[in-house]
Tab-separated table of C-alpha atoms in Angstrom:
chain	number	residue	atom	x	y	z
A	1	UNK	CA	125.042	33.881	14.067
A	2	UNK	CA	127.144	36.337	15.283
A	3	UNK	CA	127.271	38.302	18.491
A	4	UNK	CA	126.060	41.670	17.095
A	5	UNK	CA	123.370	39.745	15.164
A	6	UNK	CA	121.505	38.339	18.241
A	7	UNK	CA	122.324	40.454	21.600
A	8	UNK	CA	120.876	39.933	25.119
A	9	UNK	CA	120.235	43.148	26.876
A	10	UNK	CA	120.951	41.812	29.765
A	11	UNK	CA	124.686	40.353	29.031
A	12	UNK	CA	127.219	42.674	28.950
A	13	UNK	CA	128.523	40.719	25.762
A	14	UNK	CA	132.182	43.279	25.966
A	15	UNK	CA	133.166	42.255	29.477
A	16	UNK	CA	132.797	38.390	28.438
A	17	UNK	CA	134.881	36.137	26.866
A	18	UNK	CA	133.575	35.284	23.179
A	19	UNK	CA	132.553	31.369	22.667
A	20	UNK	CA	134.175	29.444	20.098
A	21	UNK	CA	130.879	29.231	17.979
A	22	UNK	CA	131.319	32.584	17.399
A	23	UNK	CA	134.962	33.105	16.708
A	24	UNK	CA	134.595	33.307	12.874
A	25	UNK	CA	137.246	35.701	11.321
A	26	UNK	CA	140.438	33.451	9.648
A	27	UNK	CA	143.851	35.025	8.271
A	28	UNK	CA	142.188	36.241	5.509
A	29	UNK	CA	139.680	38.484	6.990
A	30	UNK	CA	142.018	39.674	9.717
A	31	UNK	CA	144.428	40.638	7.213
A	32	UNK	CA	141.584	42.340	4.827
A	33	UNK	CA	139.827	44.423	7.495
A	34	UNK	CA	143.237	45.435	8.775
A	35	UNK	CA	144.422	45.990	5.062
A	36	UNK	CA	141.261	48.241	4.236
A	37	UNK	CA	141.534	50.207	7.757
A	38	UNK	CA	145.169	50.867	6.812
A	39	UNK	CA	144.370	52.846	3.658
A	40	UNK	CA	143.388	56.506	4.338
A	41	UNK	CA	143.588	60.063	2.896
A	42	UNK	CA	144.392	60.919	6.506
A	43	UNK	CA	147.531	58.834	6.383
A	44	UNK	CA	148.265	60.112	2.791
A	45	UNK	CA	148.411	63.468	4.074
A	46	UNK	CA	150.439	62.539	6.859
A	47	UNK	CA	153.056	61.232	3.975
A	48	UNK	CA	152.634	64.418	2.542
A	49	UNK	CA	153.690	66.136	5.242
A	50	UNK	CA	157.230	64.105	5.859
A	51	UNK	CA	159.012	64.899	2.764
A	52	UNK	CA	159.375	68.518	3.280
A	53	UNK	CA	160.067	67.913	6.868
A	54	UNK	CA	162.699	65.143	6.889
A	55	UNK	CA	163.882	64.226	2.894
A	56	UNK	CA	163.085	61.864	1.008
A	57	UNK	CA	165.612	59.164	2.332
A	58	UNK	CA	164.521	59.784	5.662
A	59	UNK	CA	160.884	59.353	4.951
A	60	UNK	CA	161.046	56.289	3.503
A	61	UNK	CA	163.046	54.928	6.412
A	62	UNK	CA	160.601	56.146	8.882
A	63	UNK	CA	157.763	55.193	7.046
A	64	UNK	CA	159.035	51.538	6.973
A	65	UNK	CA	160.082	50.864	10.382
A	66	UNK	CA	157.512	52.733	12.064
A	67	UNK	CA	154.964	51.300	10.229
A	68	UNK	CA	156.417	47.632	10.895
A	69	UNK	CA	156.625	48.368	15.029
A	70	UNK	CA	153.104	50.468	14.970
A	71	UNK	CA	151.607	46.877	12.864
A	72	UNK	CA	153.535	44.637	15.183
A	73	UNK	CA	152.166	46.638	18.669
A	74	UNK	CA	148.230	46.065	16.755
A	75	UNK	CA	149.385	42.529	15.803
A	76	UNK	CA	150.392	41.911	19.685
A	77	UNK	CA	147.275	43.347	20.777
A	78	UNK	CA	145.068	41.316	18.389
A	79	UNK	CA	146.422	38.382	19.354
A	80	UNK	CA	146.197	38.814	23.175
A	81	UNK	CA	142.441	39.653	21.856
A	82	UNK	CA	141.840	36.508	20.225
A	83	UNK	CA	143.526	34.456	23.068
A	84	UNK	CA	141.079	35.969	25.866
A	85	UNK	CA	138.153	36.030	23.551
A	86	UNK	CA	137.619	39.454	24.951
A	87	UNK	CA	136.782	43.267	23.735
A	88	UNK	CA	139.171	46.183	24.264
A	89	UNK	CA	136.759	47.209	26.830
A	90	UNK	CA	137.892	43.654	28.617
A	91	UNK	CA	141.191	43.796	28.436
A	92	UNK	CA	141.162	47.064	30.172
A	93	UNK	CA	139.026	45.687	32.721
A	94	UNK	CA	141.477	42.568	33.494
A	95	UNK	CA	144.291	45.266	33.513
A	96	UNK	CA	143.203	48.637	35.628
A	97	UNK	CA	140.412	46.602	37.698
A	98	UNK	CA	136.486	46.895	37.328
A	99	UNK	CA	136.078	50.296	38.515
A	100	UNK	CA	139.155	51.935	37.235
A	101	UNK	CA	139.044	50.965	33.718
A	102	UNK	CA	136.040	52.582	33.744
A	103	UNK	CA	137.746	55.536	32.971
A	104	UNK	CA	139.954	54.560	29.969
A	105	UNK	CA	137.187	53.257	28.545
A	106	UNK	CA	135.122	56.288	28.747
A	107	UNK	CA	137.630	58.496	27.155
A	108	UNK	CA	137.907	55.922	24.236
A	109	UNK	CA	134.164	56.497	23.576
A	110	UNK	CA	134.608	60.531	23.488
A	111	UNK	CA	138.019	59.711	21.122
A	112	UNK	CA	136.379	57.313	18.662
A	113	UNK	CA	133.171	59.682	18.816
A	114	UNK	CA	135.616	62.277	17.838
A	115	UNK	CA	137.348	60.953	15.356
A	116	UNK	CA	133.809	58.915	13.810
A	117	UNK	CA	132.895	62.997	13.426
A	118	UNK	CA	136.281	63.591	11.633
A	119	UNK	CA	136.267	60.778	9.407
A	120	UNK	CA	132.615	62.141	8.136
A	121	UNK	CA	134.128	65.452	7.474
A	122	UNK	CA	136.856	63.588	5.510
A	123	UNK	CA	134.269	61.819	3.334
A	124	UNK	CA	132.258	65.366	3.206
A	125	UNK	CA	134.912	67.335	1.461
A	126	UNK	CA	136.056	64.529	-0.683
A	127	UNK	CA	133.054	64.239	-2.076
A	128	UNK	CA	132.391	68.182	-2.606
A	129	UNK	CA	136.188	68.249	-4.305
A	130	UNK	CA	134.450	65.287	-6.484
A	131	UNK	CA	131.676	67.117	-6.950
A	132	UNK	CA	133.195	70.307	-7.709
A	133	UNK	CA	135.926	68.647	-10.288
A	134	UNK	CA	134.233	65.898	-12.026
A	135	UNK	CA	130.861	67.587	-12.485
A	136	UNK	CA	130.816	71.492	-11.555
A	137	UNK	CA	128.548	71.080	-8.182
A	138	UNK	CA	129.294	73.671	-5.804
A	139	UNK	CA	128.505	71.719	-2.955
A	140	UNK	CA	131.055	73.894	-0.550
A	141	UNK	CA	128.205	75.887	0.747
A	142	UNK	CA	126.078	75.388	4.118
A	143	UNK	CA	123.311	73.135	1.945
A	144	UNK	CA	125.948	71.169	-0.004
A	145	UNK	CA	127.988	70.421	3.611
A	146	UNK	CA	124.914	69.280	5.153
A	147	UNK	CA	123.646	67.213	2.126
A	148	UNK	CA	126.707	65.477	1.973
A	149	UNK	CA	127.593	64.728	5.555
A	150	UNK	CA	123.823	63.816	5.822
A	151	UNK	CA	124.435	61.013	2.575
A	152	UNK	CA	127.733	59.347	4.462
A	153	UNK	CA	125.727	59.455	7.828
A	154	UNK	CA	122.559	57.484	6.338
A	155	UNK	CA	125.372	55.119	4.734
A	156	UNK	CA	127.061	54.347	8.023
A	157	UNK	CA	123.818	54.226	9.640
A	158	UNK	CA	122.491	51.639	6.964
A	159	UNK	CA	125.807	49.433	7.290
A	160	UNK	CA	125.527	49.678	11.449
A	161	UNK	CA	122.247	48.193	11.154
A	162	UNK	CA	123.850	45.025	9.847
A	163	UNK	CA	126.277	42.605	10.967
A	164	UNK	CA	129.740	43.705	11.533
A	165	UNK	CA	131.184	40.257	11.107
A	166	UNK	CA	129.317	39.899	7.200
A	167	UNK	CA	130.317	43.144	6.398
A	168	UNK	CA	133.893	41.957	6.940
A	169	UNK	CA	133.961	38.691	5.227
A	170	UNK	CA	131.289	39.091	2.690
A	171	UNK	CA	131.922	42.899	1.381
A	172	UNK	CA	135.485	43.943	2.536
A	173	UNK	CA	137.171	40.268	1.962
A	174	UNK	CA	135.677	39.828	-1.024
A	175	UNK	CA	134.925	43.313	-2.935
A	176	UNK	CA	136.416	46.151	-0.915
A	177	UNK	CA	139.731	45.071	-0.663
A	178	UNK	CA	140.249	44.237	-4.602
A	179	UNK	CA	138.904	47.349	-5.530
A	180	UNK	CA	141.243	49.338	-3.306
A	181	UNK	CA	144.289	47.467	-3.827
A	182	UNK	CA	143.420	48.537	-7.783
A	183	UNK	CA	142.953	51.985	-7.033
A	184	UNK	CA	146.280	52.190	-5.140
A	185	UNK	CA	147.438	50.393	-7.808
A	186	UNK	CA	146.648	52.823	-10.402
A	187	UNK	CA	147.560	55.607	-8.315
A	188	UNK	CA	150.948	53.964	-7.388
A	189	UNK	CA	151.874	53.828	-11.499
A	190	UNK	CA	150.478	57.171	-11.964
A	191	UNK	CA	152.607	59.055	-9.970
A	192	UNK	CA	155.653	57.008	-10.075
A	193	UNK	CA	155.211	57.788	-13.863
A	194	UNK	CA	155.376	61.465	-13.372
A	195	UNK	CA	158.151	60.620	-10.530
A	196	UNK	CA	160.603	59.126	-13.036
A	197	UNK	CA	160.077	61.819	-16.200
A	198	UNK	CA	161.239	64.333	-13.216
A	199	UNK	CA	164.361	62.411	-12.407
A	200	UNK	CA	164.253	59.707	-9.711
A	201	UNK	CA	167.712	60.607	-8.423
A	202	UNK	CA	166.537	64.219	-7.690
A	203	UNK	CA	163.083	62.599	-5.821
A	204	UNK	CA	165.361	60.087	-3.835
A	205	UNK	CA	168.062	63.256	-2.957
A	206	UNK	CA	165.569	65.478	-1.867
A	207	UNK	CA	167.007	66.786	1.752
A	208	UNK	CA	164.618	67.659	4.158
A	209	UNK	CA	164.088	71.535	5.625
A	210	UNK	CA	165.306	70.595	9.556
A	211	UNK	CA	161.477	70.909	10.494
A	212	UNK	CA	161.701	67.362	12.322
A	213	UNK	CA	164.130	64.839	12.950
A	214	UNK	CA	164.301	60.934	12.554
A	215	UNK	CA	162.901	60.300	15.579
A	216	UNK	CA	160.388	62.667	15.405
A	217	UNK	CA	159.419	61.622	12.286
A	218	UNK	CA	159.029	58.047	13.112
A	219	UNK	CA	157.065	58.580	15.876
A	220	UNK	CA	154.476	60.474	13.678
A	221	UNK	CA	154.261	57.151	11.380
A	222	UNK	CA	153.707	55.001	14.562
A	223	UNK	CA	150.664	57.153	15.458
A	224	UNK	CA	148.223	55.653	12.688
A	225	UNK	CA	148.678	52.396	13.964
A	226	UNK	CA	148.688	53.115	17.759
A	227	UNK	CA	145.803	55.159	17.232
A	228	UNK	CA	143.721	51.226	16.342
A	229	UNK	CA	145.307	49.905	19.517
A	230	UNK	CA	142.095	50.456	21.653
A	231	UNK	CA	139.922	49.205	18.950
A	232	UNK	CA	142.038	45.834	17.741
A	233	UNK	CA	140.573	43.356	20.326
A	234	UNK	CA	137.173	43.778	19.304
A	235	UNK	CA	138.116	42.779	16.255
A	236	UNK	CA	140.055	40.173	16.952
A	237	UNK	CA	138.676	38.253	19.832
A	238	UNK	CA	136.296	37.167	16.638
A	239	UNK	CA	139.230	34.802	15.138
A	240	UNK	CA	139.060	31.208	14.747
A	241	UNK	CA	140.938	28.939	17.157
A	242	UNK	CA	141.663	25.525	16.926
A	243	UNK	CA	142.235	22.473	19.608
A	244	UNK	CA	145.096	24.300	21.016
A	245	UNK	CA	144.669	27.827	20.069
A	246	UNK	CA	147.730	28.413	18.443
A	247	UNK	CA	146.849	28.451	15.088
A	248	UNK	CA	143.866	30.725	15.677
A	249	UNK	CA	146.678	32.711	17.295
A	250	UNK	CA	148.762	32.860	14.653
A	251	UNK	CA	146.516	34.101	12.331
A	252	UNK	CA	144.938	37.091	14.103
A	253	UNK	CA	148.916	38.003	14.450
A	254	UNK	CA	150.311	37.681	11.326
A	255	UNK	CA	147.116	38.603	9.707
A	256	UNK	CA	147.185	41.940	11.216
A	257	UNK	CA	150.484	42.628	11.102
A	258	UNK	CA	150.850	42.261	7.322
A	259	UNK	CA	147.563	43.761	6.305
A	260	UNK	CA	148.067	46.917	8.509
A	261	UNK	CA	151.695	47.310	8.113
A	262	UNK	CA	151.332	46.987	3.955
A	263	UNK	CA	148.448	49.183	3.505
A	264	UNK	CA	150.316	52.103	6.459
A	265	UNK	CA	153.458	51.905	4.209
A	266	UNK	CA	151.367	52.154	0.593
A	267	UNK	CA	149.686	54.789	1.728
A	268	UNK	CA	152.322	56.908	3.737
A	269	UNK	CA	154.504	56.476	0.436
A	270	UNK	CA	151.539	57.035	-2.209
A	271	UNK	CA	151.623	60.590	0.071
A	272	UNK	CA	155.428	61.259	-0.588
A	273	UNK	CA	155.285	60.213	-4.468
A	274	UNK	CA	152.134	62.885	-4.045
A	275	UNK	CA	153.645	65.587	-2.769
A	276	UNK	CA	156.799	65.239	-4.787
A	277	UNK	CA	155.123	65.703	-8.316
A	278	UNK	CA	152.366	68.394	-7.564
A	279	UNK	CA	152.234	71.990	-7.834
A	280	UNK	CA	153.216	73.675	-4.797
A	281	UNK	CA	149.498	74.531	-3.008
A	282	UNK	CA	148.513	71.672	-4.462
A	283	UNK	CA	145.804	70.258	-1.831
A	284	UNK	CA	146.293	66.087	-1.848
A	285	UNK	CA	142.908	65.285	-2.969
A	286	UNK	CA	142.673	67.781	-5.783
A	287	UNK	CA	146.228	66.382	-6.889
A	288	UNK	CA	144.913	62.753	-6.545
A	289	UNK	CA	141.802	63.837	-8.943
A	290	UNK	CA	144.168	65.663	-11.601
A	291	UNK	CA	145.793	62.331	-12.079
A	292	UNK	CA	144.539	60.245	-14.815
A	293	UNK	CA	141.975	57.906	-13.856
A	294	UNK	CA	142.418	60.270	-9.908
A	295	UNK	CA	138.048	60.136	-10.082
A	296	UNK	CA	137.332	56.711	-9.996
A	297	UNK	CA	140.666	55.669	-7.756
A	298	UNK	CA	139.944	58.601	-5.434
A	299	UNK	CA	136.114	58.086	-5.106
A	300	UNK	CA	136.945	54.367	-4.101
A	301	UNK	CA	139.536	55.661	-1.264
A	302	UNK	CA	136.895	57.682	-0.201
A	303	UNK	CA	134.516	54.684	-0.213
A	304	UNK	CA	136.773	52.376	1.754
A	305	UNK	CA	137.291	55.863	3.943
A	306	UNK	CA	133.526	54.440	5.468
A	307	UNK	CA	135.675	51.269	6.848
A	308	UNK	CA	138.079	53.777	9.380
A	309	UNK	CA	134.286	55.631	10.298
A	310	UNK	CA	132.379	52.069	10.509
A	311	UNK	CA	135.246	50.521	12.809
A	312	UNK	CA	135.836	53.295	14.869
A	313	UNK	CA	131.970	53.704	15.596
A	314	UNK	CA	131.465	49.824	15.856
A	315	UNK	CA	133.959	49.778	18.802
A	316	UNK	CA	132.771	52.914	20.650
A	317	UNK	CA	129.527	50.799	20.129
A	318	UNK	CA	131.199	47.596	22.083
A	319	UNK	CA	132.781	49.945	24.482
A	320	UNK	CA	129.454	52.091	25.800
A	321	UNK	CA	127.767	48.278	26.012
A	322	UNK	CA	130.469	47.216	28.416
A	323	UNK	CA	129.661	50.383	30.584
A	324	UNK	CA	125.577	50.043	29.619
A	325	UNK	CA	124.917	46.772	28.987
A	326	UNK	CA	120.975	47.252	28.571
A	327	UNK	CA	121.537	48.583	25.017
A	328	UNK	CA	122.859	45.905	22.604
A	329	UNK	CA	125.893	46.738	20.633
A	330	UNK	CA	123.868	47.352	17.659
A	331	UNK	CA	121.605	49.796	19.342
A	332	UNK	CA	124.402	51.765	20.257
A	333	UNK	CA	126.211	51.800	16.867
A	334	UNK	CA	122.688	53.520	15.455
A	335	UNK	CA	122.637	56.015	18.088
A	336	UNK	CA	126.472	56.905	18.487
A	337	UNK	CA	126.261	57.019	14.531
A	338	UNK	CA	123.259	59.386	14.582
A	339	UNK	CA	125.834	61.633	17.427
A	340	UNK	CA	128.506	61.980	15.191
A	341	UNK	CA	126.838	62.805	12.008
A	342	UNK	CA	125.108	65.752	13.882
A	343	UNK	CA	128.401	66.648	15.442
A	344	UNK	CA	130.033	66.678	11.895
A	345	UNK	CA	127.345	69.206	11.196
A	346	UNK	CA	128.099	71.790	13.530
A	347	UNK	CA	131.628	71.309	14.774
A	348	UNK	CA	134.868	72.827	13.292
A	349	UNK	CA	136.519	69.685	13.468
A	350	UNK	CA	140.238	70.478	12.079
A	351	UNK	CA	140.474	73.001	14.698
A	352	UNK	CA	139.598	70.148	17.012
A	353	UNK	CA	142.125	67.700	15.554
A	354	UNK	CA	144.705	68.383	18.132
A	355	UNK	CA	142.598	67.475	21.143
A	356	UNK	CA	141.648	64.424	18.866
A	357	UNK	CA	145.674	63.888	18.632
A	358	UNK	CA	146.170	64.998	22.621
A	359	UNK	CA	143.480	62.105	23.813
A	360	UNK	CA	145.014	59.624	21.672
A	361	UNK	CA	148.585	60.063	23.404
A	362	UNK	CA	146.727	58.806	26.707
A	363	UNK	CA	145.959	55.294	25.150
A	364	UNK	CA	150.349	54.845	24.363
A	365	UNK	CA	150.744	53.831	27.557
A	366	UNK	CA	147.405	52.297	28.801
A	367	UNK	CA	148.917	49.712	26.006
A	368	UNK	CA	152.209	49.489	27.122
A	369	UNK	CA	150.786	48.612	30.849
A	370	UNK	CA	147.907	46.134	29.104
A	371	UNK	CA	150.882	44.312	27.252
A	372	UNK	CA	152.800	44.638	29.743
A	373	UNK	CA	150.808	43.016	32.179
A	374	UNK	CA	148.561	40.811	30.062
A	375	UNK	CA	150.300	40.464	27.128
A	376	UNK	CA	153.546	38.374	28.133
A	377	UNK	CA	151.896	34.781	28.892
A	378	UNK	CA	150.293	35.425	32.139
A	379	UNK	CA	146.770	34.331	33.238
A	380	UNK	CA	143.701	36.540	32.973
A	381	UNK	CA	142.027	35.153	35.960
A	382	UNK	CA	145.694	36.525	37.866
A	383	UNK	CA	145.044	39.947	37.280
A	384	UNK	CA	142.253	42.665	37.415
A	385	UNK	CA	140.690	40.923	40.496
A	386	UNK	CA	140.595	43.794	42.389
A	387	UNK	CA	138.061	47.158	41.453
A	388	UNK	CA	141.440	49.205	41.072
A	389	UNK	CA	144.504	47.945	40.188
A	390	UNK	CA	146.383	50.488	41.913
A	391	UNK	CA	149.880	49.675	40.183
A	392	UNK	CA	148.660	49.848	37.219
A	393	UNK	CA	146.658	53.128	37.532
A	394	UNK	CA	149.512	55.044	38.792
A	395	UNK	CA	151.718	53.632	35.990
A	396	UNK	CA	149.322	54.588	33.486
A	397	UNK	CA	149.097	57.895	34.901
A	398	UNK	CA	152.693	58.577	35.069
A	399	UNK	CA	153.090	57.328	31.470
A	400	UNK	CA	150.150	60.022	30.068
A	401	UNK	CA	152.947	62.403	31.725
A	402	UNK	CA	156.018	61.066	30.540
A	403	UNK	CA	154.432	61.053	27.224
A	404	UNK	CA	153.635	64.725	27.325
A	405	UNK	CA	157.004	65.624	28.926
A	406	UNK	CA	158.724	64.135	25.740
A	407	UNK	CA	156.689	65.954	23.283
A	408	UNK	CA	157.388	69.188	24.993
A	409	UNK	CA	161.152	68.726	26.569
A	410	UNK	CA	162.861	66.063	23.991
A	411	UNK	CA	160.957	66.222	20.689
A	412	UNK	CA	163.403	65.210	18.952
A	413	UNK	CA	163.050	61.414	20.583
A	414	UNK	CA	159.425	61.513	19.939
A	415	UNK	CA	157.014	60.689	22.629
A	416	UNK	CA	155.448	57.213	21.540
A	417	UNK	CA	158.222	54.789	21.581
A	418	UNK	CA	160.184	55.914	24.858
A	419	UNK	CA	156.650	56.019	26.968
A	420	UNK	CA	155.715	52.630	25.304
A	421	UNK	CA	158.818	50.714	26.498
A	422	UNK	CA	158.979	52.490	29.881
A	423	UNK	CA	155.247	51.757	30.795
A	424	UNK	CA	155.629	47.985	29.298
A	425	UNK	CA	158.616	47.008	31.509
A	426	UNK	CA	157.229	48.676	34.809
A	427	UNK	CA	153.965	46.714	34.401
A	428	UNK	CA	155.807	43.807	33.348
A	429	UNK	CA	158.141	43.991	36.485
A	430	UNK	CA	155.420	45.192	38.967
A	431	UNK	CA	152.462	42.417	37.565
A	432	UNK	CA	150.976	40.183	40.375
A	433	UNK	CA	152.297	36.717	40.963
A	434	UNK	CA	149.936	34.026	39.430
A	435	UNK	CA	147.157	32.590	41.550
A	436	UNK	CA	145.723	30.348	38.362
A	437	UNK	CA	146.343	29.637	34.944
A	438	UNK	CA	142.682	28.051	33.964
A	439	UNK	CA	140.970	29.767	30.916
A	440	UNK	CA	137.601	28.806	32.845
A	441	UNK	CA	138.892	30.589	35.833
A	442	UNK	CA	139.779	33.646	33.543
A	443	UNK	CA	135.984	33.243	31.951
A	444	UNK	CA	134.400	33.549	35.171
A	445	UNK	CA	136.184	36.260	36.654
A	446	UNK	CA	135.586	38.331	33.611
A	447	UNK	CA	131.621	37.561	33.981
A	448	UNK	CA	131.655	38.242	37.606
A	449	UNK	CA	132.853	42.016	36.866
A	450	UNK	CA	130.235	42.000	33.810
């Protein structure tokens, strides 16, 4: 059964290694739940919003790298996840030291809270444009907002009460991610239809207005898929290993990679063809529902939009155990759930989207220092001995700073990349020398600080 089925209130279950019995999850469901998290309005919009900035050419090129090196930094992270058998909450632990990493892992509960709350306003007005379109219901006002946001919160609710490991391989695996890849599908031909009866040379020519450059742009696309890195390993550590562990390795890798970096490209590109054919002040969803067919395809985006608020609530879940381990993870889901669909009640969230964005940036280099130090081959049971890791702290801190320093002095670099690479190879030179390399010694330390 697995681990979110049956809890001990007493175990902090995020803080220790998973056991084999329950490492479940093969290539095909790490490469489905990551395909099905990849798909978003958010990250249609996002496309959207490159064209006009950059060109077309441009675009595309930034869409495809960054979405290969934002996959490949998840992919990395997954697997380091399914090696150590441990939750995001874990690694961070084994990185910054027991007390430390309480902090980081605070602020991801208050950023997946936050963006939980956003993705419920998401599903909220795509379902009054729905509404509105499809069937004249004027659900805009106060009663229709809270009737709707009150639906998707019962919803999330109902699927937090179950287990997050059948949801994946029984519903996603097998139903959500067919009926997706159709709808994107569908979408895909409809637009590309209108694309070529306007001249495919013109679409492909398109310059940009100067409103961002390359790098700037690129960093933009890697920000969907950093913005999973604190959530990956909970997901992961869940993968199937065999005698050695490679294979089990391999899978949470390349399964991650390709199902993320497929569905970040579709989508970011399904937002350029978008924005290319419709009138100008043409809001994305209302041009998704004037397409033929845009109803059905659009109301099954906005179904699979309950994966990105389901995952992001499931980890916050994992996360507050590791700090308050009498609660199971299941108890917390319900209650964080039950937070965040009174916060998307009564908050303006889109004027809180940059603060969202702004707490994200400080998880770019808590990565870069977790790869950096855990993620090149080294032993758990090596590092995060100590309550603080004071090397790693300060490198962490001065990375949230060089992060912010790019995005306000050299913005046309981006931010992401350069602090990734910087806080990576100063935790990779500075990491502690070895004092064991047994997977039982790396167990037990991890339960000790549990």
């Amino acid at each position: 059964m697995a681990h979110d089925d049956n809890e001990s209130s007493s175990a902090n279950e995020a803080l220790t290694p998973l056991p084999a019995s329950q490492r479940v999850f093969g290539w095909h469901d790490h490469a489905s739940l990551w395909f099905s998290l990849g798909v978003g309005l958010l990250v249609m919009q996002i496309g959207a919003y490159l064209v006009p900035a950059v060109g077309t050419r441009d675009a595309a090129i930034a869409i495809v790298l960054g979405s290969l090196l934002g996959a490949g930094l998840l992919a990395w992270t997954a697997r380091l996840g399914c090696e150590s058998g441990l939750a995001s909450a874990g690694l961070m632990h084994a990185t910054c030291g027991s007390a430390f990493a309480r902090l980081p892992v605070l602020l991801n509960i208050v950023q997946l809270v936050g963006w939980t709350t956003f993705e419920l306003v998401i599903m909220r007005e795509g379902t009054q444009a729905i509404g509105q379109q499809a069937f004249g219901l004027a659900l805009g006002g106060p009663l229709g907002g809270a009737l709707t946001t009150l639906l998707w919160g019962a919803v999330l609710l109902a699927l937090l009460a179950g287990s997050m490991v059948k949801l994946v391989r029984r519903f996603v695996s097998r139903f959500g991610l067919p009926l997706v890849v159709l709808s994107l599908l569908w979408l895909t031909w409809q637009f590309a239809t209108r694309l070529q009866a306007k001249g495919l040379d013109a679409f492909w020519a398109r310059p940009g207005d100067g409103g961002m450059g390359m790098f700037g742009a690129l960093d933009l696309v890697i920000a969907m898929p950093v913005s999973w890195l604190p959530l990956v390993a909970d997901y992961a550590r869940h993968g199937k290993r065999n005698a050695n562990g490679q294979r089990g390795l391999g899978s949470a890798f390349s399964g991650t990679w390709i199902g993320y970096a497929l569905a970040n490209i579709w989508c970011y590109a399904l937002g350029v063809m978008v924005v290319s054919v419709a009138e100008p002040g043409t809001g994305l969803v209302t041009a998704l529902l004037l397409a033929q067919g845009g109803l059905v395809a659009l109301g099954l985006i906005l179904i699979d939009e309950l994966d990105n608020a389901y995952g992001d609530v499931y980890s916050g879940s994992v996360s507050t155990h590791s700090l308050l381990p009498r609660c199971s993870v299941r108890r917390w889901g319900l209650l964080l759930a039950a937070l965040c669909t009174a916060l998307a009640l009564v908050l303006p969230m889109h004027t809180l989207e940059p603060f969202l964005l702004m707490l994200s940036s400080v998880f770019v280099p808590l990565y870069g220092v977790i790869l950096g130090r855990l993620g090149t081959g080294q032993a758990l049971s090596s590092v995060g001995a100590r309550r603080v890791d004071l090397g790693a702290a300060l490198i962490w801190i001065a990375g949230i700073a060089a992060y912010h320093a790019c995005a306000k002095w050299a913005p046309q670099f981006g931010s992401a990349l350069p602090t990734l690479a910087a806080t990576f190879v100063l935790a990779w030179i500075s990491r502690p020398k070895p004092t064991s390399t047994t997977a039982g010694g790396a167990s037990a330390l991890v339960q000790s600080r549990g």
